[in-house]
Amino acid sequence: MSSLDLGVIGNGSFGALIDEEGRIVWCCLPRFDGDPVFHDLLNGKREGDGERDRGFWEISLVGQKHVTREYRTNTAILVTTISDDNGNAIEITDFAPRFATRGRMFQPMSLVRRVRPVSGTPRVKVRLRPGFNYGKIAPTVTRGSNHARFMHSGLVLRLTTNAPITYVLDETSFQLKTPVSFILGPDETLSDGIEETARKFEEDTEFYWRQWVRRLALPLEWQQAVIRAAITLKLCCYEETGAIVAAMTTSIPEAAESGRNWDYRFCWLRDAFFVIRALNSLAEVETMENYLRYLGNVVGGAQDGHLQPVFGIGLETDLTEHIVDTLPGYRGMGPVRRGNQAYEHLQHDVYGNVVLAAAQSFFDDRLLRPGNLEEFEAYEKVGERAYAMHNVPDAGMWELRTRARTHTSSSLMCWAACDRLARIAGHMGLEDRETHWRGLADEIHQTICTRAWSEEKGAFVESFEGEALDAGLLLMAEVNFISPDDKRFVGTLEAIEKSLRRGNHMFRYASADDFGMPQNAFNICTFWYIDALARVGRTDEAREIFESILSCRNSLGLLSEDTDPATGELWGNYPQTYSLVGIINAAMRLSRKWEEEV
């Protein structure tokens, strides 16, 4: 049965997921939102050898019994060791090349798999079965002496290998006496031999990641959890444009048979802000600089300041949602969706997320290109829209499809947009603009405190004049709308605990939506709860819950979007950037200080 115990490899151009047996079961090409040429993750239930005929890349040991996996320390290189009961073993090293050369980052659309015998006389079988058009079409295959091409329409994948190409294409098991390498990527001839090229790619990629991690400003505690989260966030960045995908997958359901299956292979401006802020806390500002290029294009193309909440990674604005009828879905739990209707939504928190993401560029002297007056004026248009929309109903941050309210979390972020513009203006010496934005921010602040406060509940509520609660209210302290020691925030925290906490997990909300009652906890909400506990001085509780959530990670230290609070099983799209952000933020807030121990 499929699970989300998946390894993640990538290089800033694309990503791939590898299951517990070393099979590549998900990989979209030529970029994150492209055709899933490996799509077995959504191929339904598998029983024995009865899996579907394409959509995976398997390198197996004949008679294999035992599999172990680990990332090479501080890298995005995954090593899988497979053995049998007779002393035979092989090792598979998987990665996507990424390193600096000739004054630029080399990050080709290439998967590298290196296989070596570890002990005994192992026999291996290679089954390389890509599919095209979401599994509908088998590729046309041609072969050469040391390569094969898998083709459909305009996409051609070339496999170059020093393994016998006949054995590979005919799926014949063969004895592995010496290391072999496979490079699957563009239809280009290698300039050097396959083994030499693969070895150099591996060495240079390992050096890149180790150096990247070495520059991170890590907390004292939970370092390996933070490192793995940070590397994986970096893998979710599409560096050509600067976009950041919410996850690498589509249609992994939020809960079993829930129908809550969404395509997350796009750039939500909300999620991206949280990603860059988490990486900034580790002193990794390059991602922010890349994202600000993307954001500048988004804002520059906005009419009257209006922004949709999600864009394609190439700035595509039309993400029309379709049902894919060629794939049965994760464990057969369809539907499989391509595209996301959220691009049509009004989600007014987006304006705050955009300004919050850009704000640091006006204060940080490390940046190669700090914010300037022209850019400030562009973001002012976003702020004007935020003010105009702060008391207007929307779909909210939880993207409700059939109901609109004036959501407190949306108004909160509209306030944040105006508040940060006032701070930026003050920093730039623009006194009149500072006064303007401070006045608008204060007006929104008063509106929220009047219309979103419930005396009956002793808490802020999820919508103006509403009664329900949602976890987004915990962000009030995080964005400095209210002090953590303010009795209104403490009351809101306590009310949310009573309503939304399940064990050590936190739900988004506890009322029926378009798809009924939520079944699983939303991981980022649990991390918001941990942060709020720490802010109000309940640090021991926060640490205990953080440790329990870390124990829900898969065997490689990663999280998806949702967790079943009863079983700890992971659900939802994967790897979820929001959840990885939570790991970093919680560790940074809760860790003992270096000066206390060293």
Tab-separated table of N, CA, C and O in Angstrom, residues 93-136:
chain	number	residue	atom	x	y	z
A	93	THR	N	22.267	5.268	-5.088
A	93	THR	CA	22.440	6.670	-4.729
A	93	THR	C	21.666	7.519	-5.726
A	93	THR	O	21.920	7.463	-6.934
A	94	ASP	N	20.707	8.281	-5.229
A	94	ASP	CA	19.816	9.084	-6.072
A	94	ASP	C	19.996	10.568	-5.786
A	94	ASP	O	20.034	10.980	-4.622
A	95	PHE	N	20.054	11.363	-6.840
A	95	PHE	CA	20.138	12.815	-6.671
A	95	PHE	C	19.853	13.498	-8.008
A	95	PHE	O	19.814	12.853	-9.070
A	96	ALA	N	19.662	14.803	-7.932
A	96	ALA	CA	19.581	15.659	-9.112
A	96	ALA	C	20.763	16.615	-9.051
A	96	ALA	O	20.980	17.261	-8.024
A	97	PRO	N	21.559	16.711	-10.104
A	97	PRO	CA	22.773	17.537	-10.048
A	97	PRO	C	22.469	18.997	-9.741
A	97	PRO	O	21.537	19.590	-10.289
A	98	ARG	N	23.267	19.554	-8.837
A	98	ARG	CA	23.157	20.973	-8.512
A	98	ARG	C	24.495	21.449	-7.980
A	98	ARG	O	24.946	21.010	-6.918
A	99	PHE	N	25.143	22.322	-8.721
A	99	PHE	CA	26.414	22.878	-8.266
A	99	PHE	C	26.795	24.053	-9.162
A	99	PHE	O	26.243	24.235	-10.252
A	100	ALA	N	27.702	24.862	-8.684
A	100	ALA	CA	28.140	26.039	-9.431
A	100	ALA	C	29.228	25.650	-10.418
A	100	ALA	O	30.159	24.907	-10.091
A	101	THR	N	29.111	26.150	-11.631
A	101	THR	CA	30.141	25.941	-12.642
A	101	THR	C	30.028	27.049	-13.684
A	101	THR	O	28.928	27.505	-14.013
A	102	ARG	N	31.155	27.516	-14.161
A	102	ARG	CA	31.195	28.550	-15.202
A	102	ARG	C	30.381	29.782	-14.824
A	102	ARG	O	29.721	30.401	-15.642
A	103	GLY	N	30.443	30.129	-13.553
A	103	GLY	CA	29.803	31.349	-13.093
A	103	GLY	C	28.302	31.284	-12.935
A	103	GLY	O	27.653	32.329	-12.770
A	104	ARG	N	27.729	30.067	-12.965
A	104	ARG	CA	26.280	29.945	-12.791
A	104	ARG	C	25.963	28.628	-12.104
A	104	ARG	O	26.837	27.770	-11.958
A	105	MET	N	24.718	28.486	-11.685
A	105	MET	CA	24.293	27.249	-11.048
A	105	MET	C	23.890	26.250	-12.122
A	105	MET	O	23.063	26.550	-12.983
A	106	PHE	N	24.488	25.068	-12.061
A	106	PHE	CA	24.163	23.991	-12.990
A	106	PHE	C	23.091	23.132	-12.336
A	106	PHE	O	23.316	22.496	-11.313
A	107	GLN	N	21.902	23.099	-12.914
A	107	GLN	CA	20.786	22.359	-12.337
A	107	GLN	C	19.911	21.812	-13.465
A	107	GLN	O	18.777	22.236	-13.672
A	108	PRO	N	20.422	20.843	-14.193
A	108	PRO	CA	19.730	20.334	-15.377
A	108	PRO	C	18.513	19.496	-15.004
A	108	PRO	O	18.365	19.022	-13.871
A	109	MET	N	17.652	19.288	-15.963
A	109	MET	CA	16.493	18.412	-15.784
A	109	MET	C	16.969	16.954	-15.895
A	109	MET	O	16.656	16.244	-16.838
A	110	SER	N	17.736	16.536	-14.898
A	110	SER	CA	18.367	15.217	-14.957
A	110	SER	C	18.257	14.494	-13.624
A	110	SER	O	18.535	15.072	-12.573
A	111	LEU	N	17.882	13.228	-13.683
A	111	LEU	CA	17.919	12.326	-12.541
A	111	LEU	C	19.139	11.432	-12.667
A	111	LEU	O	19.385	10.857	-13.734
A	112	VAL	N	19.899	11.325	-11.598
A	112	VAL	CA	21.068	10.448	-11.595
A	112	VAL	C	20.839	9.341	-10.577
A	112	VAL	O	20.498	9.622	-9.413
A	113	ARG	N	21.018	8.097	-11.021
A	113	ARG	CA	20.913	6.940	-10.133
A	113	ARG	C	22.198	6.123	-10.302
A	113	ARG	O	22.515	5.655	-11.394
A	114	ARG	N	22.930	5.960	-9.200
A	114	ARG	CA	24.179	5.188	-9.222
A	114	ARG	C	23.973	3.935	-8.368
A	114	ARG	O	23.481	4.007	-7.241
A	115	VAL	N	24.333	2.800	-8.918
A	115	VAL	CA	24.100	1.521	-8.253
A	115	VAL	C	25.430	0.783	-8.128
A	115	VAL	O	26.173	0.657	-9.113
A	116	ARG	N	25.732	0.290	-6.929
A	116	ARG	CA	26.968	-0.462	-6.748
A	116	ARG	C	26.706	-1.709	-5.904
A	116	ARG	O	25.840	-1.709	-5.022
A	117	PRO	N	27.437	-2.786	-6.203
A	117	PRO	CA	27.326	-3.974	-5.353
A	117	PRO	C	28.004	-3.733	-4.016
A	117	PRO	O	29.077	-3.130	-3.950
A	118	VAL	N	27.368	-4.150	-2.950
A	118	VAL	CA	27.925	-3.989	-1.614
A	118	VAL	C	28.508	-5.295	-1.100
A	118	VAL	O	29.589	-5.325	-0.508
A	119	SER	N	27.811	-6.406	-1.337
A	119	SER	CA	28.299	-7.713	-0.885
A	119	SER	C	27.663	-8.817	-1.705
A	119	SER	O	26.628	-8.624	-2.354
A	120	GLY	N	28.297	-9.986	-1.690
A	120	GLY	CA	27.777	-11.143	-2.389
A	120	GLY	C	27.859	-10.992	-3.897
A	120	GLY	O	28.694	-10.255	-4.441
A	121	THR	N	26.966	-11.690	-4.579
A	121	THR	CA	26.886	-11.627	-6.046
A	121	THR	C	25.455	-11.237	-6.430
A	121	THR	O	24.666	-12.067	-6.898
A	122	PRO	N	25.100	-10.009	-6.208
A	122	PRO	CA	23.711	-9.591	-6.405
A	122	PRO	C	23.290	-9.591	-7.872
A	122	PRO	O	24.081	-9.292	-8.766
A	123	ARG	N	22.022	-9.951	-8.084
A	123	ARG	CA	21.404	-9.816	-9.398
A	123	ARG	C	20.353	-8.711	-9.293
A	123	ARG	O	19.551	-8.677	-8.354
A	124	VAL	N	20.354	-7.835	-10.259
A	124	VAL	CA	19.450	-6.699	-10.225
A	124	VAL	C	18.562	-6.687	-11.456
A	124	VAL	O	18.888	-7.284	-12.489
A	125	LYS	N	17.442	-6.024	-11.311
A	125	LYS	CA	16.525	-5.806	-12.431
A	125	LYS	C	16.150	-4.331	-12.458
A	125	LYS	O	15.841	-3.745	-11.418
A	126	VAL	N	16.184	-3.744	-13.648
A	126	VAL	CA	15.806	-2.345	-13.835
A	126	VAL	C	14.501	-2.302	-14.621
A	126	VAL	O	14.393	-2.905	-15.697
A	127	ARG	N	13.526	-1.623	-14.071
A	127	ARG	CA	12.270	-1.403	-14.789
A	127	ARG	C	12.027	0.101	-14.862
A	127	ARG	O	11.647	0.727	-13.871
A	128	LEU	N	12.299	0.648	-16.021
A	128	LEU	CA	12.154	2.077	-16.269
A	128	LEU	C	10.928	2.266	-17.150
A	128	LEU	O	10.953	1.956	-18.341
A	129	ARG	N	9.837	2.759	-16.552
A	129	ARG	CA	8.567	2.815	-17.265
A	129	ARG	C	7.903	4.183	-17.118
A	129	ARG	O	6.943	4.342	-16.363
A	130	PRO	N	8.408	5.179	-17.810
A	130	PRO	CA	7.721	6.468	-17.779
A	130	PRO	C	6.412	6.400	-18.559
A	130	PRO	O	6.214	5.526	-19.413
A	131	GLY	N	5.517	7.308	-18.253
A	131	GLY	CA	4.279	7.464	-19.009
A	131	GLY	C	4.045	8.942	-19.265
A	131	GLY	O	4.571	9.799	-18.554
A	132	PHE	N	3.241	9.235	-20.264
A	132	PHE	CA	3.022	10.626	-20.637
A	132	PHE	C	1.538	10.971	-20.592
A	132	PHE	O	0.673	10.095	-20.599
A	133	ASN	N	1.269	12.273	-20.552
A	133	ASN	CA	-0.102	12.794	-20.509
A	133	ASN	C	-0.861	12.187	-19.341
A	133	ASN	O	-1.938	11.622	-19.489
A	134	TYR	N	-0.279	12.319	-18.150
A	134	TYR	CA	-0.884	11.841	-16.907
A	134	TYR	C	-1.235	10.351	-16.992
A	134	TYR	O	-2.307	9.915	-16.603
A	135	GLY	N	-0.272	9.579	-17.496
A	135	GLY	CA	-0.399	8.130	-17.525
A	135	GLY	C	-1.181	7.577	-18.694
A	135	GLY	O	-1.322	6.359	-18.820
A	136	LYS	N	-1.671	8.426	-19.555
A	136	LYS	CA	-2.536	7.964	-20.646
A	136	LYS	C	-1.757	7.300	-21.773
A	136	LYS	O	-2.253	6.358	-22.408
